[in-house]
GROMACS .gro file of C-alpha atoms in nm:
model
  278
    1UNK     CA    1   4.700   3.118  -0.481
    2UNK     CA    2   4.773   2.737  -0.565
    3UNK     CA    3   4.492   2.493  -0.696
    4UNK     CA    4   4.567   2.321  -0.384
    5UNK     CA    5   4.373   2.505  -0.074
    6UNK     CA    6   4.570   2.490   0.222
    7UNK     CA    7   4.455   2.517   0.607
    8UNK     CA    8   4.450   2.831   0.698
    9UNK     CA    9   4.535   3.042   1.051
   10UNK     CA   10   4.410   2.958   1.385
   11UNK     CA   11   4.189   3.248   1.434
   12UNK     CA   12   4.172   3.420   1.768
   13UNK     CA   13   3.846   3.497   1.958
   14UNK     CA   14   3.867   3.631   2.256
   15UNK     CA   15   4.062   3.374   2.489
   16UNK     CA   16   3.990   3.093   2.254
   17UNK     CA   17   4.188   2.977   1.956
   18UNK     CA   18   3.980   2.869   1.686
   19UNK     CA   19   4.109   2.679   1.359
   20UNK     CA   20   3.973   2.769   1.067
   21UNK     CA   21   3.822   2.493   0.839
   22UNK     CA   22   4.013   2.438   0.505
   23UNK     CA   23   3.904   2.648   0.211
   24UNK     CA   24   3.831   2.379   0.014
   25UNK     CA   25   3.773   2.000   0.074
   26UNK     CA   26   3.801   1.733  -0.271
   27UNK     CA   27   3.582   1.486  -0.309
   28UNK     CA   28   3.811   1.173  -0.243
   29UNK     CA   29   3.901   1.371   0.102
   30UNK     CA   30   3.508   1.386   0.190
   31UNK     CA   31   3.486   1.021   0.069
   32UNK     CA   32   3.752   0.964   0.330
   33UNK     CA   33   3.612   1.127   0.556
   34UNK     CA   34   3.273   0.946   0.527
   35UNK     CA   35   3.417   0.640   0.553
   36UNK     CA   36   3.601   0.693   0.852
   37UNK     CA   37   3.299   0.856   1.020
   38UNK     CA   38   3.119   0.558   0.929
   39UNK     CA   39   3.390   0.320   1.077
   40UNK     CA   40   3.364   0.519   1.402
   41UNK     CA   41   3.028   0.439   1.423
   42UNK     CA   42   3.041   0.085   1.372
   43UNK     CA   43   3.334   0.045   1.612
   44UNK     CA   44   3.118   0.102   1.864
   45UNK     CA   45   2.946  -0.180   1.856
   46UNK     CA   46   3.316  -0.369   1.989
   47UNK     CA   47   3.266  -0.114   2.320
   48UNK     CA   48   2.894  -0.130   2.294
   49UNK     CA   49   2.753  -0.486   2.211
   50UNK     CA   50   2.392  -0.381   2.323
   51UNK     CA   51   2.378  -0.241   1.967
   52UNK     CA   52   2.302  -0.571   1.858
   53UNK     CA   53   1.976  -0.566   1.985
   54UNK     CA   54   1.824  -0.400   1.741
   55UNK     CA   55   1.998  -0.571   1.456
   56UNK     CA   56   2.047  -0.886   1.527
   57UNK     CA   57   1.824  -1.052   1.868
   58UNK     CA   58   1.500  -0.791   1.772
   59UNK     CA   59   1.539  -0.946   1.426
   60UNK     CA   60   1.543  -1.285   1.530
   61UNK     CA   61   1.280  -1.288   1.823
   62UNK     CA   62   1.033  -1.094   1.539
   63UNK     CA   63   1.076  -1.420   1.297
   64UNK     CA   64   1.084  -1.650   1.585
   65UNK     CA   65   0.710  -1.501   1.741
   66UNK     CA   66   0.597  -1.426   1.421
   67UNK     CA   67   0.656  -1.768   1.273
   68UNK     CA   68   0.519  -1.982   1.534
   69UNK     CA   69   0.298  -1.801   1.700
   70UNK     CA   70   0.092  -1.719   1.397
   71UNK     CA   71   0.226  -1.961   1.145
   72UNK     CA   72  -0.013  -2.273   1.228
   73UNK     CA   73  -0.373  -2.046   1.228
   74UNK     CA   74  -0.263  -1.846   0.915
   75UNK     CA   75  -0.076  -2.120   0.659
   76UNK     CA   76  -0.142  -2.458   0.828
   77UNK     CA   77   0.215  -2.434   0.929
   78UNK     CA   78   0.522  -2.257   1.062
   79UNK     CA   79   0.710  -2.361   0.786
   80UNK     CA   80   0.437  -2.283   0.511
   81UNK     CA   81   0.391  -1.952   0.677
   82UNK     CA   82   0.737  -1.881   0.683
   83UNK     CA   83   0.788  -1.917   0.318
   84UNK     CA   84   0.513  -1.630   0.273
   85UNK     CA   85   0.590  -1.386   0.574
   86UNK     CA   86   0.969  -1.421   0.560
   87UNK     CA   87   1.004  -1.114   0.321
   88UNK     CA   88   0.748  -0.901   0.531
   89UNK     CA   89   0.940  -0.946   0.817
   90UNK     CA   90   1.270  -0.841   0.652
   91UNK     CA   91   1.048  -0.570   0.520
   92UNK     CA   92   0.957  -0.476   0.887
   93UNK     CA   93   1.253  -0.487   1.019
   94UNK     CA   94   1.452  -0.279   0.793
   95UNK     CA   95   1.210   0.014   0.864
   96UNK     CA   96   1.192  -0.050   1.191
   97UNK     CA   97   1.593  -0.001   1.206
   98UNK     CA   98   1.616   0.314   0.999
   99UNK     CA   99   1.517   0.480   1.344
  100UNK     CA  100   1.887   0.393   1.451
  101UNK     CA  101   1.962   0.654   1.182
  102UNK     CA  102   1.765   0.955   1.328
  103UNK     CA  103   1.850   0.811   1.714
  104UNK     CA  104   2.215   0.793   1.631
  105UNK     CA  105   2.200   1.172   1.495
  106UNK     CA  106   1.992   1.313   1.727
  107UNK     CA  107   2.234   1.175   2.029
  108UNK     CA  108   2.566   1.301   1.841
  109UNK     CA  109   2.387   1.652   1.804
  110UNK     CA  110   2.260   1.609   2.193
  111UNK     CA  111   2.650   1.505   2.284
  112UNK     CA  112   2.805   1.811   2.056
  113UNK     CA  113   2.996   1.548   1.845
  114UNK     CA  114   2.913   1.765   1.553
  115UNK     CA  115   3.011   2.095   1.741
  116UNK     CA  116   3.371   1.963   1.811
  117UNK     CA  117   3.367   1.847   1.405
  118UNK     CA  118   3.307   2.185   1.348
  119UNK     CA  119   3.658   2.228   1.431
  120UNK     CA  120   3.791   2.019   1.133
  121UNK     CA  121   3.870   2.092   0.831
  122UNK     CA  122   3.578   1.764   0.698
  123UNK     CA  123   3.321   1.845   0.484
  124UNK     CA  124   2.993   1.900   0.555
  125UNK     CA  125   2.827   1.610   0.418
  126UNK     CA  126   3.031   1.336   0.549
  127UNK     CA  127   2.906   1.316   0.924
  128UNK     CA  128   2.560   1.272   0.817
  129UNK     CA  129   2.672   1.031   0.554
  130UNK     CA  130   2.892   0.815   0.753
  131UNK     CA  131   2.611   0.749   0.963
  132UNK     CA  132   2.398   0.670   0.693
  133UNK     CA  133   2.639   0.445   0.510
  134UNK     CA  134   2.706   0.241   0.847
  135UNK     CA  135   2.336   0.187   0.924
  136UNK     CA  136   2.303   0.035   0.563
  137UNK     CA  137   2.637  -0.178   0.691
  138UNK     CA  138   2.403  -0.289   0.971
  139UNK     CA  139   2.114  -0.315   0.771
  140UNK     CA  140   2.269  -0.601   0.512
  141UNK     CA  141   2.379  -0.784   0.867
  142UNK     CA  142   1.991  -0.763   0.975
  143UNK     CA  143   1.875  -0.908   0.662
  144UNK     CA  144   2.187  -1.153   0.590
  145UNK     CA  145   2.101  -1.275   0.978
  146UNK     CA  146   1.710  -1.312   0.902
  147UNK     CA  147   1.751  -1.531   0.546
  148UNK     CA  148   1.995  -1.761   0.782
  149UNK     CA  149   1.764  -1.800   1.030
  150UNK     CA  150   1.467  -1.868   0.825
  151UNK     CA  151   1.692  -2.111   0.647
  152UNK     CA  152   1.728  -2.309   0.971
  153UNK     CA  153   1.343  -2.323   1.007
  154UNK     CA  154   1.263  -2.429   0.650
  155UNK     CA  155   1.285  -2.143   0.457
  156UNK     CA  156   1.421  -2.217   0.100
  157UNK     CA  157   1.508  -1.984  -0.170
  158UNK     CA  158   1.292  -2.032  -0.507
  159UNK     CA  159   1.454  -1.827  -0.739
  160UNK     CA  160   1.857  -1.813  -0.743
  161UNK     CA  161   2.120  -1.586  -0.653
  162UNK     CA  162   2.050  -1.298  -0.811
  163UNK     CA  163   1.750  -1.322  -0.660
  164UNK     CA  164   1.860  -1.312  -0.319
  165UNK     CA  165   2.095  -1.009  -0.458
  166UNK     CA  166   1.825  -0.805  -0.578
  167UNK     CA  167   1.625  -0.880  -0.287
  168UNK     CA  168   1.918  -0.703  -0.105
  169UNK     CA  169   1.949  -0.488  -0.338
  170UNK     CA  170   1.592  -0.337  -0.268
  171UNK     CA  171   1.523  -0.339   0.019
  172UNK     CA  172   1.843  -0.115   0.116
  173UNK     CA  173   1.767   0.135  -0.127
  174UNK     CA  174   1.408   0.173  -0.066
  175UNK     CA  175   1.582   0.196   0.341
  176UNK     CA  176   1.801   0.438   0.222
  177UNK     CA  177   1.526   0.637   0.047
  178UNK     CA  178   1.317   0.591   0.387
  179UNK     CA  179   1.584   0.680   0.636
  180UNK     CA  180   1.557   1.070   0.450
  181UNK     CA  181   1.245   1.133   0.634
  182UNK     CA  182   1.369   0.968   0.962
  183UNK     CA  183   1.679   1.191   0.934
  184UNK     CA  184   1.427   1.514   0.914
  185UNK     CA  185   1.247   1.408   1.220
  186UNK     CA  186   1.549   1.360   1.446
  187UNK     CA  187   1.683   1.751   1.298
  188UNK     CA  188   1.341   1.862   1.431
  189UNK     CA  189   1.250   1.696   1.749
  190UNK     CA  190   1.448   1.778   2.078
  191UNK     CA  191   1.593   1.397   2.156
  192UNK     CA  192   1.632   1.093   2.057
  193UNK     CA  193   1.324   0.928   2.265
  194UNK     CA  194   1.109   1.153   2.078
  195UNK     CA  195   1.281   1.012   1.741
  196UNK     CA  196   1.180   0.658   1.837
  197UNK     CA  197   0.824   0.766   1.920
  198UNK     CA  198   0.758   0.949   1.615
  199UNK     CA  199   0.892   0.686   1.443
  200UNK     CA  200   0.687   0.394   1.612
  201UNK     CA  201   0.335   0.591   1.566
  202UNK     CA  202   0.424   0.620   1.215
  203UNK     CA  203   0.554   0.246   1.120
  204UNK     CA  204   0.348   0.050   1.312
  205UNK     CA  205   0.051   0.151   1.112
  206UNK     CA  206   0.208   0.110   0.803
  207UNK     CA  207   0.358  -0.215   0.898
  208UNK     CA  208   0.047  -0.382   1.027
  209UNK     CA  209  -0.186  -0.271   0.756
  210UNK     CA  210   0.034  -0.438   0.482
  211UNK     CA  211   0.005  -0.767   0.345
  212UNK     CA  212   0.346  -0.790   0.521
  213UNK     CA  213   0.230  -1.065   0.766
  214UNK     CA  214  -0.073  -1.181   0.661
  215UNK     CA  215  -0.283  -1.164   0.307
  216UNK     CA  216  -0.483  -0.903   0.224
  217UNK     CA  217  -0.778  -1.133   0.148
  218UNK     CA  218  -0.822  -1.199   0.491
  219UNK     CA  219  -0.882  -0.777   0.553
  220UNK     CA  220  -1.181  -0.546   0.549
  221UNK     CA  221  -1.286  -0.420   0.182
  222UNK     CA  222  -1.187  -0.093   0.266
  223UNK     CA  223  -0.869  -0.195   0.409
  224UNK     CA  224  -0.805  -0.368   0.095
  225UNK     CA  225  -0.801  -0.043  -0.070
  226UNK     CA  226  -0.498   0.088   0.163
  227UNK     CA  227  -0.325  -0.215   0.157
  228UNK     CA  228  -0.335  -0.288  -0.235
  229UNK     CA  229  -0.149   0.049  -0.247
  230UNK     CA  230   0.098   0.056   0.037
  231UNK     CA  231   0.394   0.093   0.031
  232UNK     CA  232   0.489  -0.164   0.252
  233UNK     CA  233   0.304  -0.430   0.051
  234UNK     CA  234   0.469  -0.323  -0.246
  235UNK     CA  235   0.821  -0.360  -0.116
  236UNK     CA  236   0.692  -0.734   0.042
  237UNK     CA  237   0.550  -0.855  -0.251
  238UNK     CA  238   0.827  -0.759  -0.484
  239UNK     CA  239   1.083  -0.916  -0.196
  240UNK     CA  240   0.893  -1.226  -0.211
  241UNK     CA  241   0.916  -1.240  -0.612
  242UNK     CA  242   1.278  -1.233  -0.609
  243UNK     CA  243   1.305  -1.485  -0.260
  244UNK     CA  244   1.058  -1.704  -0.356
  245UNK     CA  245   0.823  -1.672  -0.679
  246UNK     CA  246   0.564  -1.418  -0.823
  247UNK     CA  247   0.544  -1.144  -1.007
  248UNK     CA  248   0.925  -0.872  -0.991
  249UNK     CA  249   0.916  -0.616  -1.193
  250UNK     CA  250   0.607  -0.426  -1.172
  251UNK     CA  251   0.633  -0.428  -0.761
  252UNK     CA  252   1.033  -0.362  -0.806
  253UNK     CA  253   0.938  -0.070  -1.049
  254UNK     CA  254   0.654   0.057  -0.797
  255UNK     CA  255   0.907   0.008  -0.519
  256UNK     CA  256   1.170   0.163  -0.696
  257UNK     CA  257   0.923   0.482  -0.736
  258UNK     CA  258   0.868   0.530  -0.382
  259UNK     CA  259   1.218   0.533  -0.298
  260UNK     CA  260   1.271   0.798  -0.575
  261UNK     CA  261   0.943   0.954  -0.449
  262UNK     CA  262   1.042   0.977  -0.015
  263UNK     CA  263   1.408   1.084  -0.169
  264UNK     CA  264   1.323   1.362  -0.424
  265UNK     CA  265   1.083   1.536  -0.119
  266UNK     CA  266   1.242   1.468   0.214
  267UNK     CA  267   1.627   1.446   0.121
  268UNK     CA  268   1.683   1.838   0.063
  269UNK     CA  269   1.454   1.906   0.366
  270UNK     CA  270   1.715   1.656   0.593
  271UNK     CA  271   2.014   1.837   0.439
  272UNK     CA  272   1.879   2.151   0.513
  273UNK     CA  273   1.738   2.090   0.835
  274UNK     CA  274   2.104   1.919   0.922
  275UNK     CA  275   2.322   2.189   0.793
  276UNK     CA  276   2.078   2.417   1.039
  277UNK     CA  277   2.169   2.179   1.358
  278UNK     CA  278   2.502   2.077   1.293
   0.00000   0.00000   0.00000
């Protein structure tokens, strides 16, 4: 037997022919393999354009509403406002968007794209990963998209680039860390309308109880409490340090924590749970 696996047989069952997969895949071949699985998914976008809904004119119409609708009775001014809720909205929006994750899996297990993978000779990992990897493709658009936007209504950066890099940075691997738990819902639930629902009873609450949008001065004591220690309004806060001003590290750190925290618990349950379905 060489170190090199090779592909083996077609295996016969019944009147079907069935390929077996390879005995052994390398990493750089599963790298590969992610990549192009991630490519696939953002080609679709060329034959799909609605896609752009949710990352690009949801984004926008969120900052546009947001800024002056509520800018003048909360800072005096859209443009005062914007400077503060600019980096709750990105916030927002990049959990909002990790449901594209769990809807994008849940319809490729609903189509059988994974059955007819299951054909290949790919490794296991990379059609889960290659969706993953594209959504945080879509993900830097979103929040690329936003900071131009804002720019255009007044928003200015305080800090300096590597600011605006670690704001980046952030607030795709806290999305990353996040998406784990959206990837476990859509292995559990039956479709992808359920994904979204879950999803939406879940993140509105979180959303709207954070100092994302407004301070937290302004809330009930007790929603103080909640707030202080959400993390939603830890992940704001340390986005507007590096956009704007104010404290970095110790809301980075915290934020940094959670991610480590949602990955450490619900990535080996969405691994297992998609190894199960797929």
């Amino acid at each position: 037997m060489t170190a090199t696996a090779t592909a083996r047989a077609p295996v016969q069952r019944g009147q079907a022919i069935v390929p077996s997969l390879s005995a052994r895949i390398t990493p750089l071949q599963g790298l590969r393999q992610t990549m192009s699985l991630a490519w696939r998914t953002l080609v679709q976008i060329k034959h799909n354009p609605f896609e752009l809904i949710d990352f690009s004119v949801q984004p926008v119409m969120f900052l546009l509403l947001f800024t002056y609708v509520f800018g003048g009775a909360i800072s005096g001014s859209p443009r005062e406002y914007l400077t503060f809720a600019l980096a709750g909205i990105i916030v927002q929006n990049s959990l909002f968007t990790t449901l594209n994750t769990g809807v994008g899996l849940s319809t490729d297990l609903e189509k059988g794209f994974f059955d007819r993978l299951r054909a290949l000779p790919i490794a296991r990992f990379s059609p889960l990963a290659g969706r993953i990897v594209a959504d945080l493709v879509k993900q830097a658009w979103s929040v690329a998209m936003l900071l131009g936007v804002g720019a255009l209504l007044g928003f200015r950066v305080g800090t300096n680039v590597f600011g605006v890099l670690g704001a980046f940075g952030l607030v795709l691997i806290s999305t990353l860390a996040i998406s784990w738990s959206i990837v476990l819902v859509s292995m559990i639930v039956a479709s992808p309308e359920k994904v979204q629902i879950f999803g939406f009873i879940v993140l509105f609450p979180l959303t709207f109880t954070s100092n994302a949008f407004v301070p937290t001065a302004s809330m009930p004591g007790w929603l103080q409490a909640w707030s202080n220690v959400n993390p939603v309004t830890i992940l704001s806060d340390a986005i507007r340090g590096l956009l704007v001003s104010g404290p970095v590290a110790t809301p980075a750190l915290q934020s940094l924590l959670w991610a480590l925290a949602f990955t450490v618990v619900f990535a080996p349950l969405a691994v297992r749970a998609f190894k199960r379905r797929a």
